[in-house]
CSV table of C-alpha atoms and ligand atoms in Angstrom, one decimal:
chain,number,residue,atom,x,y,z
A,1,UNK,CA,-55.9,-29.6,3.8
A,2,UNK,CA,-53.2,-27.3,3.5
A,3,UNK,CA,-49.5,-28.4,4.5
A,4,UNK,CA,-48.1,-25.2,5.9
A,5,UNK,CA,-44.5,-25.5,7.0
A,6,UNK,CA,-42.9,-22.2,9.4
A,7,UNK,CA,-39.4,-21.2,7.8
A,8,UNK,CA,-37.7,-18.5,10.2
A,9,UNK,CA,-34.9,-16.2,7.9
A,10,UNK,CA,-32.7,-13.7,9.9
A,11,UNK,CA,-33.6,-10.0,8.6
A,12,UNK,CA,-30.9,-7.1,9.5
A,13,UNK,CA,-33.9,-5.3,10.8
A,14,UNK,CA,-34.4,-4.2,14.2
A,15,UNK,CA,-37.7,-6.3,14.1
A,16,UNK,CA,-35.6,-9.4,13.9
A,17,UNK,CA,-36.3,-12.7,12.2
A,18,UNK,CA,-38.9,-13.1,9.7
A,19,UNK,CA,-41.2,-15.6,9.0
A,20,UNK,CA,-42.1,-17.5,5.9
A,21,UNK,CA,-44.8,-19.9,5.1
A,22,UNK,CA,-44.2,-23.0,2.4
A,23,UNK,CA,-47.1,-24.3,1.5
A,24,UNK,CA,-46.9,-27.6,-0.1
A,25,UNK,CA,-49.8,-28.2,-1.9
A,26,UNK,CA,-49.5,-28.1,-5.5
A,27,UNK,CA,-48.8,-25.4,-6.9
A,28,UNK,CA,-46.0,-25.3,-4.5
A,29,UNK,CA,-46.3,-21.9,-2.8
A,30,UNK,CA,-44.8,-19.4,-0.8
A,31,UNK,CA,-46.4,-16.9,1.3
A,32,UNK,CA,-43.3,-13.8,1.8
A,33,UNK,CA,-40.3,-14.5,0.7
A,34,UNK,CA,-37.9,-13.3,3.4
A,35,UNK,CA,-35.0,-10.0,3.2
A,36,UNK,CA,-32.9,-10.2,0.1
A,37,UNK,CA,-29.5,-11.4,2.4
A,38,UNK,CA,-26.6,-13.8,1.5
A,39,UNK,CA,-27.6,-15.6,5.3
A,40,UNK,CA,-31.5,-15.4,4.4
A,41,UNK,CA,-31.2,-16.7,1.2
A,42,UNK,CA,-28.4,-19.3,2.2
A,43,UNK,CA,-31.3,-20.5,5.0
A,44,UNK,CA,-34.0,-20.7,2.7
A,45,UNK,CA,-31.9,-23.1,0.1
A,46,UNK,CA,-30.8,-25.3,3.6
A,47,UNK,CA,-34.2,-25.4,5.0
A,48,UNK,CA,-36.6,-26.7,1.9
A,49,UNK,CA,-34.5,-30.1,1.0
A,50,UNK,CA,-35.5,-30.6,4.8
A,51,UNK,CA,-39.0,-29.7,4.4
A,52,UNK,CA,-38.6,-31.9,1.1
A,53,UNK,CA,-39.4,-29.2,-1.5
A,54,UNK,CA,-36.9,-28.5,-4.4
A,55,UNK,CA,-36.7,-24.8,-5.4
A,56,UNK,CA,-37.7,-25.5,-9.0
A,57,UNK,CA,-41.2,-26.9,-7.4
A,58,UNK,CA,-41.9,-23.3,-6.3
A,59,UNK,CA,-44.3,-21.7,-8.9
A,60,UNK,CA,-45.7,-19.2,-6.9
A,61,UNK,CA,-44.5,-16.2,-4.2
A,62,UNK,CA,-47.4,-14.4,-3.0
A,63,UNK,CA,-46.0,-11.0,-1.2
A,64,UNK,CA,-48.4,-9.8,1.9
A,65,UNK,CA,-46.6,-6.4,1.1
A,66,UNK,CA,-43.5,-5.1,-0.3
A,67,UNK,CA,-41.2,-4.5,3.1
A,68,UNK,CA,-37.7,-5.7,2.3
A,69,UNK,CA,-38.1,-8.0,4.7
A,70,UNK,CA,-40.6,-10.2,3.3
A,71,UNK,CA,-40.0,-9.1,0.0
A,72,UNK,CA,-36.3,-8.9,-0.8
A,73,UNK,CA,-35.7,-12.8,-2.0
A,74,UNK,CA,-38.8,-12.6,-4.3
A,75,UNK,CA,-37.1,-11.8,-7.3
A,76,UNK,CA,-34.0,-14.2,-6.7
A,77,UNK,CA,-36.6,-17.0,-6.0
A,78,UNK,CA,-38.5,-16.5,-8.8
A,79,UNK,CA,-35.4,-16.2,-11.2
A,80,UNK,CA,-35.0,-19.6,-10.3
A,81,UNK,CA,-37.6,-21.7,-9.9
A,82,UNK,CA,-39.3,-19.4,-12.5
A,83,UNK,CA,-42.2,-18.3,-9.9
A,84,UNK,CA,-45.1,-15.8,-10.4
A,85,UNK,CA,-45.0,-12.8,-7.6
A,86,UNK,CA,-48.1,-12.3,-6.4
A,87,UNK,CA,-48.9,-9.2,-4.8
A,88,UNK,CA,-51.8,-6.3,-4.1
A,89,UNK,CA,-51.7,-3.7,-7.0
A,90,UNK,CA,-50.5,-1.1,-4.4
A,91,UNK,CA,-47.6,-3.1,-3.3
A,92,UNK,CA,-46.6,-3.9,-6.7
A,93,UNK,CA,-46.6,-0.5,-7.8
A,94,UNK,CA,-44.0,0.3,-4.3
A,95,UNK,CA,-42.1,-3.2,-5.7
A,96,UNK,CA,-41.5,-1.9,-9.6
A,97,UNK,CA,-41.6,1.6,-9.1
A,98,UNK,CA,-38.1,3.6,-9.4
A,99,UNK,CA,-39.4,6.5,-7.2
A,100,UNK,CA,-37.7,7.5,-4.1
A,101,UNK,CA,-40.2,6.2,-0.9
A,102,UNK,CA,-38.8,9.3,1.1
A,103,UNK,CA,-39.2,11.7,-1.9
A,104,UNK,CA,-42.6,10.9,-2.0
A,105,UNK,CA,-43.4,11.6,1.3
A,106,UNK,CA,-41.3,14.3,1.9
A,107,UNK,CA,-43.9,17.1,1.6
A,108,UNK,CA,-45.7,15.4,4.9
A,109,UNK,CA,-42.1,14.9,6.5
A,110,UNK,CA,-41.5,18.7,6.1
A,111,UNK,CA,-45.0,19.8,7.8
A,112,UNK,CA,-43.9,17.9,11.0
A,113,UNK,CA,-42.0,20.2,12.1
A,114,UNK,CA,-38.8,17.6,11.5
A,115,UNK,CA,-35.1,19.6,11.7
A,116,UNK,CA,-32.5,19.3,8.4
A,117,UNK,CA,-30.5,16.9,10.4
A,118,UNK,CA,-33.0,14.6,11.2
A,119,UNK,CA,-34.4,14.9,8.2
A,120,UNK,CA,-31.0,14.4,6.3
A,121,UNK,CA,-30.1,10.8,9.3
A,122,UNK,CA,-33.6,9.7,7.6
A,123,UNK,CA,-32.5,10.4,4.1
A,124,UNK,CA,-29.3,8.8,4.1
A,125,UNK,CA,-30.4,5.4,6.1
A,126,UNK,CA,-33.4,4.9,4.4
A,127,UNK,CA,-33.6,1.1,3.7
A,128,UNK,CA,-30.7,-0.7,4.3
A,129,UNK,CA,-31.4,-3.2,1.3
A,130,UNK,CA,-31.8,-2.7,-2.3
A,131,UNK,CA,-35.3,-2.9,-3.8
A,132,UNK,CA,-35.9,-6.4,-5.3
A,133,UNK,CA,-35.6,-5.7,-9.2
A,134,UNK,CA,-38.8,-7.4,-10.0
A,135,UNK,CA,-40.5,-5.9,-13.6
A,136,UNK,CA,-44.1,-5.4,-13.9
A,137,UNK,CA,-44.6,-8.1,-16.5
A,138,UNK,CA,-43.2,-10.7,-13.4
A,139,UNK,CA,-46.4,-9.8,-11.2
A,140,UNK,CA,-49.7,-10.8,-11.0
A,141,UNK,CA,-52.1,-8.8,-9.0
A,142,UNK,CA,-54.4,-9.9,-6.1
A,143,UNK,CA,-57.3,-7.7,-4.6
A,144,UNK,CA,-59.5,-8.4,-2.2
A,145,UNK,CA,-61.5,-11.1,-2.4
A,146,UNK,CA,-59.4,-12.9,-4.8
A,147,UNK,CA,-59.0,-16.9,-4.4
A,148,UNK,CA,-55.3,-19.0,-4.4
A,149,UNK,CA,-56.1,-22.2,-5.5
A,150,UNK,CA,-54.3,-25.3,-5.0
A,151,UNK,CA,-55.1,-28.9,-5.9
A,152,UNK,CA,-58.2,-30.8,-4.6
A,153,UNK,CA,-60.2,-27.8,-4.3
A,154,UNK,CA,-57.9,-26.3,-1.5
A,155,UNK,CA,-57.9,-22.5,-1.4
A,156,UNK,CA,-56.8,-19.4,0.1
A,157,UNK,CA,-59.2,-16.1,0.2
A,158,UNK,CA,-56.9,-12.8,-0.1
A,159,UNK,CA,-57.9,-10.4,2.2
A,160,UNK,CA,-56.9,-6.7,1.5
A,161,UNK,CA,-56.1,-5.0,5.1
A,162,UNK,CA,-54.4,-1.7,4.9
A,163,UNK,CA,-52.7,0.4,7.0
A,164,UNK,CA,-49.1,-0.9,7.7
A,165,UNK,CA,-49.0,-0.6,4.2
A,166,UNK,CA,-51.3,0.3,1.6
A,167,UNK,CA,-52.0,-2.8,-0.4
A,168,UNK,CA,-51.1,-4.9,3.1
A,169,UNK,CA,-53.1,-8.6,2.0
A,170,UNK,CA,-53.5,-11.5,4.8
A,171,UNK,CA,-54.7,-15.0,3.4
A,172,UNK,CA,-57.5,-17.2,5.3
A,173,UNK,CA,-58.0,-21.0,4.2
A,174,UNK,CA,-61.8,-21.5,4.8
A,175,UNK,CA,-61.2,-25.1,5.1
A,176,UNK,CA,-59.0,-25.3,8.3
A,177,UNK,CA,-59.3,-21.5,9.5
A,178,UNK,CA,-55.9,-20.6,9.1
A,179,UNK,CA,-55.0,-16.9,9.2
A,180,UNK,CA,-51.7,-15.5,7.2
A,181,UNK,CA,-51.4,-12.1,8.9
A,182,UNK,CA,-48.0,-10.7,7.5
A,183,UNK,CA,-47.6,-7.6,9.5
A,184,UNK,CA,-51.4,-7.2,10.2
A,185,UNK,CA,-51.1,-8.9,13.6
A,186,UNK,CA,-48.4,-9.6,15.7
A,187,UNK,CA,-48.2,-11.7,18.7
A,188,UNK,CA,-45.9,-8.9,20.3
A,189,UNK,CA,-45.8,-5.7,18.3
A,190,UNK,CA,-48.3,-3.2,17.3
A,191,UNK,CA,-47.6,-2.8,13.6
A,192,UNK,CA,-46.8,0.8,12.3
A,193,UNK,CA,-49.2,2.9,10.4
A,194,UNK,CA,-46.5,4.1,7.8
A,195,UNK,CA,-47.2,7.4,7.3
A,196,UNK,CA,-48.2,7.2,3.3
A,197,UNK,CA,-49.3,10.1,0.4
A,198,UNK,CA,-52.4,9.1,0.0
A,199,UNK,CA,-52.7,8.8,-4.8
A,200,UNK,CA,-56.7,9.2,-4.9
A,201,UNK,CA,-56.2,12.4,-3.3
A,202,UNK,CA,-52.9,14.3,-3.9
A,203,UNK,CA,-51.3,16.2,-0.9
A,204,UNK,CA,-53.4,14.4,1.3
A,205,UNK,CA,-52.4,11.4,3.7
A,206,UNK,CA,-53.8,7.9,3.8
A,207,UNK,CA,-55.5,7.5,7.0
A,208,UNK,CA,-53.4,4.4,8.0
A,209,UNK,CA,-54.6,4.4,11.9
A,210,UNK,CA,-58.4,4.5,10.8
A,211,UNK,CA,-57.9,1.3,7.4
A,212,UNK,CA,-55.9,-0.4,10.1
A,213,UNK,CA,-58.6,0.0,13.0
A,214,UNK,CA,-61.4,-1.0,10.4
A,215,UNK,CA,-59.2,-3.9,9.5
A,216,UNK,CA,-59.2,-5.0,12.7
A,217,UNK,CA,-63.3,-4.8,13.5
A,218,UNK,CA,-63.6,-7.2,10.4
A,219,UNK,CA,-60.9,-9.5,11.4
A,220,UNK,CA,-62.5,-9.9,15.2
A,221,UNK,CA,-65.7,-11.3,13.1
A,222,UNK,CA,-63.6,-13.9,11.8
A,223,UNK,CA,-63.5,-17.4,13.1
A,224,UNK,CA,-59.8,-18.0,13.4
A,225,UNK,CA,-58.0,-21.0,14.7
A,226,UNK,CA,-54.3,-20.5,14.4
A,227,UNK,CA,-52.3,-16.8,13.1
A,228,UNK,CA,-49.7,-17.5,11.3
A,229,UNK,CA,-48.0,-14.1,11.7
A,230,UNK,CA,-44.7,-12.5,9.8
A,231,UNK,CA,-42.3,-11.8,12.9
A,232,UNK,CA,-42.8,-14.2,16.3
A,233,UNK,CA,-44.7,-17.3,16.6
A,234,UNK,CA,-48.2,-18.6,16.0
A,235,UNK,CA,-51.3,-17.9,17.9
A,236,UNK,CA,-54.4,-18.4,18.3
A,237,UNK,CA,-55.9,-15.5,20.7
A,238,UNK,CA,-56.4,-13.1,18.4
A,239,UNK,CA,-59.2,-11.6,20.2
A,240,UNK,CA,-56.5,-10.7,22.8
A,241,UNK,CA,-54.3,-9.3,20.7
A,242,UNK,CA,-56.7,-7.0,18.8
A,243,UNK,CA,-57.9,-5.9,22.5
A,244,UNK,CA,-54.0,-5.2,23.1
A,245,UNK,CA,-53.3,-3.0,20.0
A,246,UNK,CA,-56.1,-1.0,20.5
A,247,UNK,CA,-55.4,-0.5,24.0
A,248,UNK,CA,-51.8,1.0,22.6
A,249,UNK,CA,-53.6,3.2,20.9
A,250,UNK,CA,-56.0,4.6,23.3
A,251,UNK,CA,-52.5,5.3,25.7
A,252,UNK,CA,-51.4,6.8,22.5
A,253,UNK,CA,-54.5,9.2,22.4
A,254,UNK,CA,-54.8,10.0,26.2
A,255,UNK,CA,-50.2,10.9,26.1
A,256,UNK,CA,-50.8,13.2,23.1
A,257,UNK,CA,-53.9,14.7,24.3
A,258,UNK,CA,-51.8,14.9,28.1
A,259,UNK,CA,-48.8,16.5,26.2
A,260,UNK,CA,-50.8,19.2,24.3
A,261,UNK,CA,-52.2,20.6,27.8
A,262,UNK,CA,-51.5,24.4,27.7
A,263,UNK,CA,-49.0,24.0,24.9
A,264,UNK,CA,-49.4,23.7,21.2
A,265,UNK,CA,-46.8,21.0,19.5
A,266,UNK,CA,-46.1,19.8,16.3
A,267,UNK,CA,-45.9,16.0,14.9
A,268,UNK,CA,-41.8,15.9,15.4
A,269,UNK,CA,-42.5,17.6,18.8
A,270,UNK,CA,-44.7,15.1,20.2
A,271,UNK,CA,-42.8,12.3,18.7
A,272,UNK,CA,-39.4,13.3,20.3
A,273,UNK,CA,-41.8,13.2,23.8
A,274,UNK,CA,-42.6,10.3,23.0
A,275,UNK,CA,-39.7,8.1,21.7
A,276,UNK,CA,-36.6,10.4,23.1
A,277,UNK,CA,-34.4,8.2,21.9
A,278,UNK,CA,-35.0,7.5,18.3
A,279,UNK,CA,-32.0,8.4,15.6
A,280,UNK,CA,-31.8,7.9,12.1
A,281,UNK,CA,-34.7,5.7,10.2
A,282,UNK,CA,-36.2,5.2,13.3
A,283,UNK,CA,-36.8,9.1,13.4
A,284,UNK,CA,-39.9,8.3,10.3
A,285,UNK,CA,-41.2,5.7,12.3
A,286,UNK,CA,-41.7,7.6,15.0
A,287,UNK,CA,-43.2,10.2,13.6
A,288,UNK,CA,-45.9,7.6,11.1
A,289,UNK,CA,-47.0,6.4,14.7
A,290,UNK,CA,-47.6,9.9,16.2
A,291,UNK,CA,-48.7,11.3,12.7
A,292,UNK,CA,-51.1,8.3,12.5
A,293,UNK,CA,-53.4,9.1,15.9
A,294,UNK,CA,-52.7,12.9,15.0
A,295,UNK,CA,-54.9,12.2,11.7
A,296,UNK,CA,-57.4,9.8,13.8
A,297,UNK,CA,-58.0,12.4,16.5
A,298,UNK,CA,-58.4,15.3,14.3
A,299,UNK,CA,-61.0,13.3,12.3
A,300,UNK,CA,-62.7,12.6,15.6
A,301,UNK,CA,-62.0,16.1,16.8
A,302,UNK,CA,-60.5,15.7,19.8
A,303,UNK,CA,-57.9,17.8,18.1
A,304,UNK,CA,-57.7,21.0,16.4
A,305,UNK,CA,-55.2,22.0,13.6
A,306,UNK,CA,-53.4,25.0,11.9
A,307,UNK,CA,-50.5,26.2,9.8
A,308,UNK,CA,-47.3,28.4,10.4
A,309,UNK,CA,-44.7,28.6,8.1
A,310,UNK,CA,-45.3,25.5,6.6
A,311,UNK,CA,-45.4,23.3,9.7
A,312,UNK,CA,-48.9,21.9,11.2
A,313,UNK,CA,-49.4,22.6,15.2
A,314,UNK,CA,-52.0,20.3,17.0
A,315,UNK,CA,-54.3,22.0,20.2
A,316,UNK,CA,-56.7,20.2,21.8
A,317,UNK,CA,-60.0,21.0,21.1
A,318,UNK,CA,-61.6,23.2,23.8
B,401,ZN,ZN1,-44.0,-4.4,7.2
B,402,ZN,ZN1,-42.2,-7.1,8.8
């Protein structure tokens, strides 16, 4: 049996608290690690005396991605107690990697259509927080499939479920159907398709909307009995929750398909339709969501495409 103990740390993110899982079978472990903040971290060191775990104990941090949220304290935890991170090789390259998210992206930013200032609010927000300085040599990688064994036979199966992020993991313990869901699943939010270069396939885009949607047909198969999910409390009707994302995104499909009646619009277009009042970082995360069923619908050719002067206009498809 797995002790799992729910440790809430405030994030300065608009999504609000986070949530982090100790897990207090031996080897002590932590799934997410919580935003790299004096108030986070000065929670974290109150709250495990009370859960009756020393920091030293703590020999492993397993990261579902590598959001500062439930990222940032990896590397302060670990110089400590002397941890391992534990990651997916996709989120470990984001977590060691010196190059500029944005910069990386840019290239799909500019064929949205975006204007310089909005494009310039992104650039100069970007994250609030400083990347955690963790070093290659610190991580261990996880892929899909891969087992996190703890005493007595007790283990947790590492499932790789894209989309939010590329190398997005949730953990399931066999034993007592537990589900660690990190952004996957949310009891309240649809998680963001962040729009992401896709590496196999330079200049192209990962399609986030479609890994996620897939992600969620295999999860629906599971048997489940409680989510333990990074932002909001535990559930247990996932079922209803898959049924409400996709729901989401079928409005999503039937506003932009409504919206490109008789006119032809680009991504930053449709995405200033659709969230008016988005400013600064939020500006990206608008345009990831609207970029994301752009990709899907094109795919499924509800959409059609094309090119002028380096921007990409969408028209439906009769
Ligand atoms: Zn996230
Ligand atoms: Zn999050």
């Amino acid at each position: 049996m797995l002790s799992v103990y729910q440790v809430t740390l405030p994030t300065p993110y608009k999504v609000g608290p986070v949530n982090i899982y100790v897990i207090k079978n031996r080897p002590v472990t932590l799934i997410d690690a919580g935003a790299d903040t004096p108030e986070a971290y000065k929670m974290l060191r109150h709250m495990l005396p009370q859960l009756g775990v020393n920091i030293n104990e703590i020999k492993r941090v397993l990261l579902t991605h590598s959001h500062p949220d439930h990222s940032g304290l990896a590397a302060k935890i670990s110089a400590e107690s002397g941890a391992a991170v534990i990651a997916h090789q996709l989120e470990i390259k984001k977590l060691t990697s010196t190059e500029d998210s944005i910069e990386e992206r840019l290239p799909h930013v500019l064929e949205t259509g975006i204007p310089t200032d909005a494009l310039q609010a992104i650039q100069v927000v970007r994250d609030k927080l400083p990347r955690p300085a963790l070093v290659d040599k610190k991580m261990h990688e996880v892929q899909d499939g891969s087992l996190i064994e703890f005493e007595n036979g007790v283990s947790l199966q590492v499932l790789h479920l894209p989309g939010h992020s590329p190398g997005h993991v949730c953990l399931y313990s066999p034993e007592q159907k537990f589900f660690f869901s990190g952004d996957f699943m949310l009891p309240h939010i649809t998680p963001n398709p962040l729009m992401e270069p896709d590496l196999d396939h330079p200049g192209r885009r990962m399609p986030t909307l479609s890994q996620y949607l897939q992600g969620l047909e295999r999860v629906e198969k599971m048997d489940i009995s409680v989510v333990f999910p990074g932002h909001g409390g535990t559930f247990s009707d996932y079922h209803g929750v898959i049924d409400t994302v996709r729901g989401h995104h079928d409005v999503q499909v039937k506003l932009i398909l409504g919206m490109l009646k008789g006119q032809d619009l680009n991504t930053y277009q449709l995405s200033r339709k659709t969230y008016p009042n988005l400013g600064g970082w939020d500006v990206f995360l608008g345009l990831s969501e609207i970029q994301a069923n752009l990709d899907l619908m094109l795919k499924k050719q509800l959409i059609g495409s094309y090119k002028r002067n380096g921007v990409v206009y969408y028209q439906t498809a009769d």
